[in-house]
XYZ file of C-alpha atoms in Angstrom:
424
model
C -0.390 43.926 -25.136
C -4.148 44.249 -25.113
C -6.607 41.335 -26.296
C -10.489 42.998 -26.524
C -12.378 44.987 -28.550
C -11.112 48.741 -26.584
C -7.687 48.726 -28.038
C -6.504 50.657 -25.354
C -2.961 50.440 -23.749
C -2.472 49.472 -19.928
C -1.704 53.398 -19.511
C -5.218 54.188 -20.769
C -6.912 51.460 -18.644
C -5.616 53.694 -15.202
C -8.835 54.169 -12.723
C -11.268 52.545 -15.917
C -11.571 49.080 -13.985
C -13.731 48.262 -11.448
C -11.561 44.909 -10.916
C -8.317 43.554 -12.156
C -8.009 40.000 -11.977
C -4.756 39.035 -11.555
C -3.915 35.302 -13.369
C -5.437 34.118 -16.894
C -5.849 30.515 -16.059
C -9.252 28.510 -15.668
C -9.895 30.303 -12.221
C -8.717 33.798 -13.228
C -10.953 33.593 -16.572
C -14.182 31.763 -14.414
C -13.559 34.855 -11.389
C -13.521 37.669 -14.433
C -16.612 36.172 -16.399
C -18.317 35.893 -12.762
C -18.018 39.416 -11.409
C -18.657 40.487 -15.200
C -21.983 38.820 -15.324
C -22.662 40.819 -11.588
C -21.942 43.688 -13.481
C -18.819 45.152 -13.121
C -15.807 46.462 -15.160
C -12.933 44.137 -15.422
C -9.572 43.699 -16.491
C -7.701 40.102 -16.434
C -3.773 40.279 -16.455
C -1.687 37.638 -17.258
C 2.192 37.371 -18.311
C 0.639 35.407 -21.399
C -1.795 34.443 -23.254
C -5.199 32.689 -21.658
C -4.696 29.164 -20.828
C -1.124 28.828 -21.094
C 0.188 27.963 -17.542
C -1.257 25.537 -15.175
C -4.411 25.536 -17.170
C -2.516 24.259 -20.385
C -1.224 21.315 -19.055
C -3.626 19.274 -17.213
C -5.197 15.921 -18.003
C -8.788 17.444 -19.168
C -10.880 16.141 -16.281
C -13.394 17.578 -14.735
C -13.563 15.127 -11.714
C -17.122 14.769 -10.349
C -15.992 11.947 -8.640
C -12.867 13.681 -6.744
C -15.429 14.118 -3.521
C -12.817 13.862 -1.110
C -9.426 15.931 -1.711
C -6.067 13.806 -2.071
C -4.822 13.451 1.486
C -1.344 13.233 2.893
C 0.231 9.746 1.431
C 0.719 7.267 4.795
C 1.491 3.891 5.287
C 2.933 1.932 1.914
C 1.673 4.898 -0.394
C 4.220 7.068 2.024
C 7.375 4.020 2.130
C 6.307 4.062 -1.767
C 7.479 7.746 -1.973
C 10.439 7.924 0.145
C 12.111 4.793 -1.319
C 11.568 6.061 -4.871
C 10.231 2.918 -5.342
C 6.743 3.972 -6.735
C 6.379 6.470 -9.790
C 3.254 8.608 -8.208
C 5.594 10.822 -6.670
C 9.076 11.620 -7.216
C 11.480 14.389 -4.427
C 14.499 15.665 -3.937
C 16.124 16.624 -0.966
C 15.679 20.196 -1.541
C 12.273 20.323 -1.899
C 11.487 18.236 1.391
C 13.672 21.153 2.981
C 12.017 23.922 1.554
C 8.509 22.925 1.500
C 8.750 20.674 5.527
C 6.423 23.329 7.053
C 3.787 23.009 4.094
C 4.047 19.221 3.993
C 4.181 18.855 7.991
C 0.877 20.746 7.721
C -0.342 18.897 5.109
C 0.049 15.530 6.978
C -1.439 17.245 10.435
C -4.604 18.039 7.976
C -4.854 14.841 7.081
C -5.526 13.148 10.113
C -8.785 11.724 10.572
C -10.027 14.865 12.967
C -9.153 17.235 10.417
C -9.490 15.816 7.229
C -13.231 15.214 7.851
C -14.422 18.591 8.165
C -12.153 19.664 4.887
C -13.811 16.711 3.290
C -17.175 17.878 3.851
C -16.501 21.078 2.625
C -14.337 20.043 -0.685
C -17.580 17.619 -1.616
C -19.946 21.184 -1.697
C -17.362 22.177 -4.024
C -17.100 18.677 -6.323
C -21.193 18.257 -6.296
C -21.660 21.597 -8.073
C -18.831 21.498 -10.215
C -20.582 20.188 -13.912
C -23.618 22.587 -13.255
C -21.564 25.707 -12.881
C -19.321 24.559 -16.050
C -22.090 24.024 -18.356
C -23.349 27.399 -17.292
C -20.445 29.126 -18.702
C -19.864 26.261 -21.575
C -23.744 27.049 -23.054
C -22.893 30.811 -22.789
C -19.454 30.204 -24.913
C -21.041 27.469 -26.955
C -18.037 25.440 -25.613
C -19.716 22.379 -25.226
C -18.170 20.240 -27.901
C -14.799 20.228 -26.625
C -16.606 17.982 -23.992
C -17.443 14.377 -23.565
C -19.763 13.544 -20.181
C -18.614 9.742 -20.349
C -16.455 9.693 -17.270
C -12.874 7.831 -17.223
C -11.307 5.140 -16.091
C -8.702 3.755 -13.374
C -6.480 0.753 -14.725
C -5.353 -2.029 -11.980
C -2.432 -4.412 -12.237
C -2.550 -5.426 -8.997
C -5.786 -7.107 -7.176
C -5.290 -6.153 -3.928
C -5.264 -2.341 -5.444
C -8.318 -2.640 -7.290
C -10.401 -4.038 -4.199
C -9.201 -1.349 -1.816
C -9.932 1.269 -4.453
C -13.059 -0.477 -4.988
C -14.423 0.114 -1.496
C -13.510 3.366 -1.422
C -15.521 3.886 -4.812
C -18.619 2.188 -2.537
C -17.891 4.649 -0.142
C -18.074 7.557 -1.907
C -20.939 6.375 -3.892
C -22.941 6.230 -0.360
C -21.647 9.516 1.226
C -21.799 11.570 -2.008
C -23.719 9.740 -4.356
C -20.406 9.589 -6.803
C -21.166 6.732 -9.877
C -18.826 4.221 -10.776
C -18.882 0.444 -11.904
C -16.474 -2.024 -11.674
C -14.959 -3.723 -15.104
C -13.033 -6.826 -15.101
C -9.880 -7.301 -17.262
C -11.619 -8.745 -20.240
C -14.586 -6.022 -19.508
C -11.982 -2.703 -20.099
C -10.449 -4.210 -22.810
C -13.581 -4.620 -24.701
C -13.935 -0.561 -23.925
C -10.963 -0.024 -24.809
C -8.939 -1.809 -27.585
C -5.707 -0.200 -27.006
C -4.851 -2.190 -24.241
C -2.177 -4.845 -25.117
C -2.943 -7.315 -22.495
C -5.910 -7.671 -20.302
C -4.972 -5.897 -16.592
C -6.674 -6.908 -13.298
C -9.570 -4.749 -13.785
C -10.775 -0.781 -13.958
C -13.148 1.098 -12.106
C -15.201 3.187 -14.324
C -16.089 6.431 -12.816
C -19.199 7.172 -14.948
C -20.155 10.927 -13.359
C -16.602 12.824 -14.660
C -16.191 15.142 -17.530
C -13.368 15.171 -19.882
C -12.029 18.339 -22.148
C -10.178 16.874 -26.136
C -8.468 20.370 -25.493
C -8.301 22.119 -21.871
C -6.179 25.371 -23.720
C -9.094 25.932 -26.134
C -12.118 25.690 -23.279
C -10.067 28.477 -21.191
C -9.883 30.331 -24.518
C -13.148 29.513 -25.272
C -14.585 31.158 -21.979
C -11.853 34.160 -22.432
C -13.139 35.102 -25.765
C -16.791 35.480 -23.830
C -15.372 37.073 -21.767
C -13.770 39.871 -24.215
C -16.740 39.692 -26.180
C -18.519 41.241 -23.278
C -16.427 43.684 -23.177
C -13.758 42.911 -20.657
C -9.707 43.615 -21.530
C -6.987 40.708 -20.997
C -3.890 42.597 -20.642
C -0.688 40.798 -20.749
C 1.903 42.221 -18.511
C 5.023 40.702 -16.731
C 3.898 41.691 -13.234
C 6.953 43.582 -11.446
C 4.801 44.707 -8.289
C 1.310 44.879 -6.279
C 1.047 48.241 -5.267
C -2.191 49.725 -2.644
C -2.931 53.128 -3.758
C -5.302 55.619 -2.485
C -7.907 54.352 -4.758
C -7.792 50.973 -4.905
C -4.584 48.806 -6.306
C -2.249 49.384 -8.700
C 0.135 46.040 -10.740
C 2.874 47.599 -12.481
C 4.784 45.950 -15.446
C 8.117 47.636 -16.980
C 6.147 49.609 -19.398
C 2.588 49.114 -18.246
C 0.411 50.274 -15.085
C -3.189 48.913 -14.231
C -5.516 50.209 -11.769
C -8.508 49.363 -10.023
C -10.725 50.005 -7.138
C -10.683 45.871 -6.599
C -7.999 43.243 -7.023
C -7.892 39.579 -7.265
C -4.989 37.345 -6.947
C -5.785 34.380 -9.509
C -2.223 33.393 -9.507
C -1.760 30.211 -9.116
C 1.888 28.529 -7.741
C 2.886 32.241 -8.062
C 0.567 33.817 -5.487
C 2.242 33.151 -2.788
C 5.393 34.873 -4.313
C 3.365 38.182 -5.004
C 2.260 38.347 -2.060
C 4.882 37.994 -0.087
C 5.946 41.960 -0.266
C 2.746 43.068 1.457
C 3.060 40.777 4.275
C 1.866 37.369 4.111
C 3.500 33.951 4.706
C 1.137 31.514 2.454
C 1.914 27.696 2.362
C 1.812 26.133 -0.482
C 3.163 22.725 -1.844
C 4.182 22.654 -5.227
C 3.823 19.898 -7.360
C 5.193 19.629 -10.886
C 3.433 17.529 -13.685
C 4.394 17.237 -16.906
C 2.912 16.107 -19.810
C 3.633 14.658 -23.750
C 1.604 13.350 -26.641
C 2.039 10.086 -28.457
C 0.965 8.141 -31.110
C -1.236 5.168 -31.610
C -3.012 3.129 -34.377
C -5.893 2.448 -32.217
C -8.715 4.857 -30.602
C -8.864 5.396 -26.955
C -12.582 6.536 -26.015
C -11.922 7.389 -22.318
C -9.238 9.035 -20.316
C -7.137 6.054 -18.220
C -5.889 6.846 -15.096
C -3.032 4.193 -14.789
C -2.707 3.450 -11.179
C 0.583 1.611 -11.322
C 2.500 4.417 -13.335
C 0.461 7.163 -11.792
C 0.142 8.337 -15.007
C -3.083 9.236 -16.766
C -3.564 8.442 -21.013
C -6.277 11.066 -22.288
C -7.828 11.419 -25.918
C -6.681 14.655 -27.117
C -6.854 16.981 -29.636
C -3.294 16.617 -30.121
C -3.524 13.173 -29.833
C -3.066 11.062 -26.456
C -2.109 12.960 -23.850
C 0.443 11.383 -20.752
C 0.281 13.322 -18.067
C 2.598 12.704 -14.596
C 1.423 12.751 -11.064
C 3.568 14.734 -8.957
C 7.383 16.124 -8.664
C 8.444 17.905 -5.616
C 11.682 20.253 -6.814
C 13.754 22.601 -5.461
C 13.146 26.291 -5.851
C 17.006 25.733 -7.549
C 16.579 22.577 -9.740
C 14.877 22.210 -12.781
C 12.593 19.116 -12.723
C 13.452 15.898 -14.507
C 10.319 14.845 -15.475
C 11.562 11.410 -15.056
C 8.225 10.199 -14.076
C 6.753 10.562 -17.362
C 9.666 9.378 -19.150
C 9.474 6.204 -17.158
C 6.325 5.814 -17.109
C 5.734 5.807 -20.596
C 7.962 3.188 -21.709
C 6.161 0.990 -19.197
C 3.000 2.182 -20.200
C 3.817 0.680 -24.061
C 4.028 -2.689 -22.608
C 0.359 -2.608 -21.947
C -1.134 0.197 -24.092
C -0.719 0.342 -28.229
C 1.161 3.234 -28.120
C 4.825 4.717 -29.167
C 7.158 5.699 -26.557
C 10.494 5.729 -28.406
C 12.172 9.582 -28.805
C 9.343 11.075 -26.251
C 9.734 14.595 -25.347
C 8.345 16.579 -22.503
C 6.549 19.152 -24.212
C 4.919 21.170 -21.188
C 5.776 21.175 -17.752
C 3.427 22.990 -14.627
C 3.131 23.425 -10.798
C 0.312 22.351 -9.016
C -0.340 25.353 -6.271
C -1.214 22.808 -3.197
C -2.307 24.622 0.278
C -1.358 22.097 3.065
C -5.223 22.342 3.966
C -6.747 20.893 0.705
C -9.348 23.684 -0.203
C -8.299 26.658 -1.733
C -9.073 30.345 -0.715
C -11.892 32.282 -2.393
C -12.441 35.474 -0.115
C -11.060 38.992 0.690
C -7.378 39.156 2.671
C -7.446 39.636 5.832
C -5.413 42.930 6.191
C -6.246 44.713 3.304
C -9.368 46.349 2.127
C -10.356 45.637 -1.955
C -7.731 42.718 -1.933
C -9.193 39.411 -2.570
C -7.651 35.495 -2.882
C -8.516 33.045 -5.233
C -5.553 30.313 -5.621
C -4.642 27.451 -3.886
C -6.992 24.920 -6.009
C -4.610 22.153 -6.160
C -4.976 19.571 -8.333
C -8.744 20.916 -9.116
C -8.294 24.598 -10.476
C -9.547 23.453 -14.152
C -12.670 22.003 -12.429
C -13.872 24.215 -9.521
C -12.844 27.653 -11.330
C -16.366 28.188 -11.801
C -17.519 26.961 -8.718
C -15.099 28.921 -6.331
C -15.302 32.532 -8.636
C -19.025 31.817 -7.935
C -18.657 31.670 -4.094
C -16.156 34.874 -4.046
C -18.504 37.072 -6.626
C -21.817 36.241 -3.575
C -19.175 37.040 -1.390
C -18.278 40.460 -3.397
C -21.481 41.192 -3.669
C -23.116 40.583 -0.209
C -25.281 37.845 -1.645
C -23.570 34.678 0.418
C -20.745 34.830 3.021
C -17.555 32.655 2.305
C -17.784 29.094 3.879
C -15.202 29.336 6.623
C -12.938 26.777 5.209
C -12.486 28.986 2.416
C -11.613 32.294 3.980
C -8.340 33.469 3.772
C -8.455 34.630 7.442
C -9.324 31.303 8.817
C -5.802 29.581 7.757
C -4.290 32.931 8.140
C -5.487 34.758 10.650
């Protein structure tokens, strides 16, 4: 199937494309409109529709205040986790098996002499973040599906809300990030649908938030076809290097192209894996609902407790889970929502009872925190662009920037992005 203005079948399209982008997510949509705009010939494929995997499901944040990735979880955030005690993250025994390399990595990056260096690199990133979105959000006259207000994180505890409140002073110093401090009676003035009055929030003023992250990815894929770029959707059987360039092949469909980038997501490491390379990746489901509620909510609420976040939606309010680590043979339970959520309705005006999990998504985490956004390093007109973590919906633009300089000779890749450097 073929979304544009051509009409033409994935046949036709053979040796038409300058570029296929593989993935139709934010970053797949952001890396198309980018090397469009340089002037080239593209073609986006997908499985579905725009916006309907990882991109779907998030919490609609674009988080100018996420300066510093989310490191390894140590000391009681780590006892928290294995115990089962806390509802951030939830594991099975499987998935600790499957994924020990990636998470030993992760935890190696995370130390002090590492994690420094990523930081500084993952703040470039963060800082131009809103300017590169509100390029592309003018362009597709996007910009009321968005509300520059920032969001909120909820305390129960004191002793949480002052450590989280120095590290807000510290970010505010090294980066310049925003955020004020609201006590208990302060965040329920801001926000009615609190039941009872909590310890406190910190208001992180700089963030974005999206009343419908499907329709903004939408949103920039209709520019995108309205340029005249193809979306073609096509259930990707294999990755093929032909004399000319790169060939994916569906069961009835064939796209070529002298170019090809991998904008795949938790999958890219899986389509890869045929021509050679061994990618880490951590993979962290979320999961999300909607529910009901008599009063308003006027900012997202990151509930630190429940690890949960409560977003104004479209839909209505959005719950969305932190993370789930699953075996590649077990279906997740999504018990962290479900949990959550009925503790959430002690303290928010909200309805729990009968909650389904309507959508649930992998997070594609590289043990190193930053994703790629440069050419492989063994094969010529192959690019990567995955790996974005927890951030894909707000650095798209920012990393399909970097790789279209990159494509066109304008700006080398920043090390810590290159595929080769974590590669080799």
């Amino acid at each position: 199937m073929v979304f544009g203005n051509s009409g033409r079948n994935g046949e036709d399209m053979l040796n038409q494309q300058d570029i296929i982008v593989l993935g139709a997510g934010m970053v797949g949509i952001s890396t198309a409109l980018s090397l469009q705009e340089a002037g080239h010939h593209v073609v986006v494929v997908d499985r579905k529709k725009p916006g309907q995997e990882t991109s779907f499901g998030n919490a609609g944040i674009i988080q100018m205040e996420a300066a510093e990735p989310y490191a390894f979880p140590w000391g009681r955030s780590l006892w928290s986790a294995m115990t089962g005690k806390g509802n951030h993250i939830k594991w099975d025994m499987e998935a600790l098996w499957q994924q020990r390399q990636a998470l030993m990595q992760y935890a190696k990056f995370s130390l002090p002499k590492y994690y420094s260096t990523i930081a500084a690199c993952y703040a470039t990133l963060i800082r131009e973040a809103g300017e590169d979105h509100n390029h592309w959000l003018s362009k597709s006259t996007s910009d009321h599906l968005i509300q520059r207000k920032g969001f909120y994180n909820l305390y129960q505890s004191d002793a949480a809300l002052e450590t989280d409140a120095a590290y807000a002073d510290v970010l505010h110093e090294k980066y310049g990030v925003n955020s004020k401090i609201l006590d208990g009676a302060g965040i329920r003035k801001e926000e009615p649908i609190l039941r009872d009055t909590p310890k406190g929030a910190i208001w992180w003023e700089d963030s974005w938030t999206c009343k419908d992250p499907e329709a903004l990815t939408l949103s920039y894929s209709n520019l995108f076809l309205s340029q005249g770029g193809d979306v073609v959707c096509i259930d990707v059987q294999q990755i093929k290097k032909i004399k000319n360039g790169w060939q994916i092949e569906g069961a009835n469909t064939k796209v070529s192209g002298s170019h090809l980038v991998i904008c795949a997501g938790p999958w890219s490491p899986i389509l890869l894996e045929p021509l050679g390379y061994k990618i880490p990746m951590i993979y962290k489901y979320g999961h999300h609902t909607h529910l009901k509620s008599l009063k308003t909510l006027h900012r997202p609420i990151m509930d630190v407790s429940q690890g949960l976040v409560v977003a104004p939606m479209s839909r209505g309010l959005r719950i969305t889970s932190g993370a789930e680590l699953v075996g590649r043979h077990r279906h997740p339970t999504g018990q962290q929502l479900k949990q959550g959520a009925q503790r959430l309705a002690k303290s928010f005006t909200i309805e729990a009872d009968d909650l389904v999990i309507e959508w649930s998504g992998r997070r594609p985490c590289h043990p190193w925190m930053l994703p790629f956004a440069g050419p492989a390093p063994h094969h010529a007109g192959l690019w990567f662009h995955f790996g974005h973590g927890h951030q894909g919906f707000t650095l798209g633009p920012t990393t399909a920037k970097i790789l279209t300089h990159a494509f066109e000779n304008i700006m080398a890749v920043p090390n810590l992005l290159r595929p080769v450097h974590w590669l080799g």
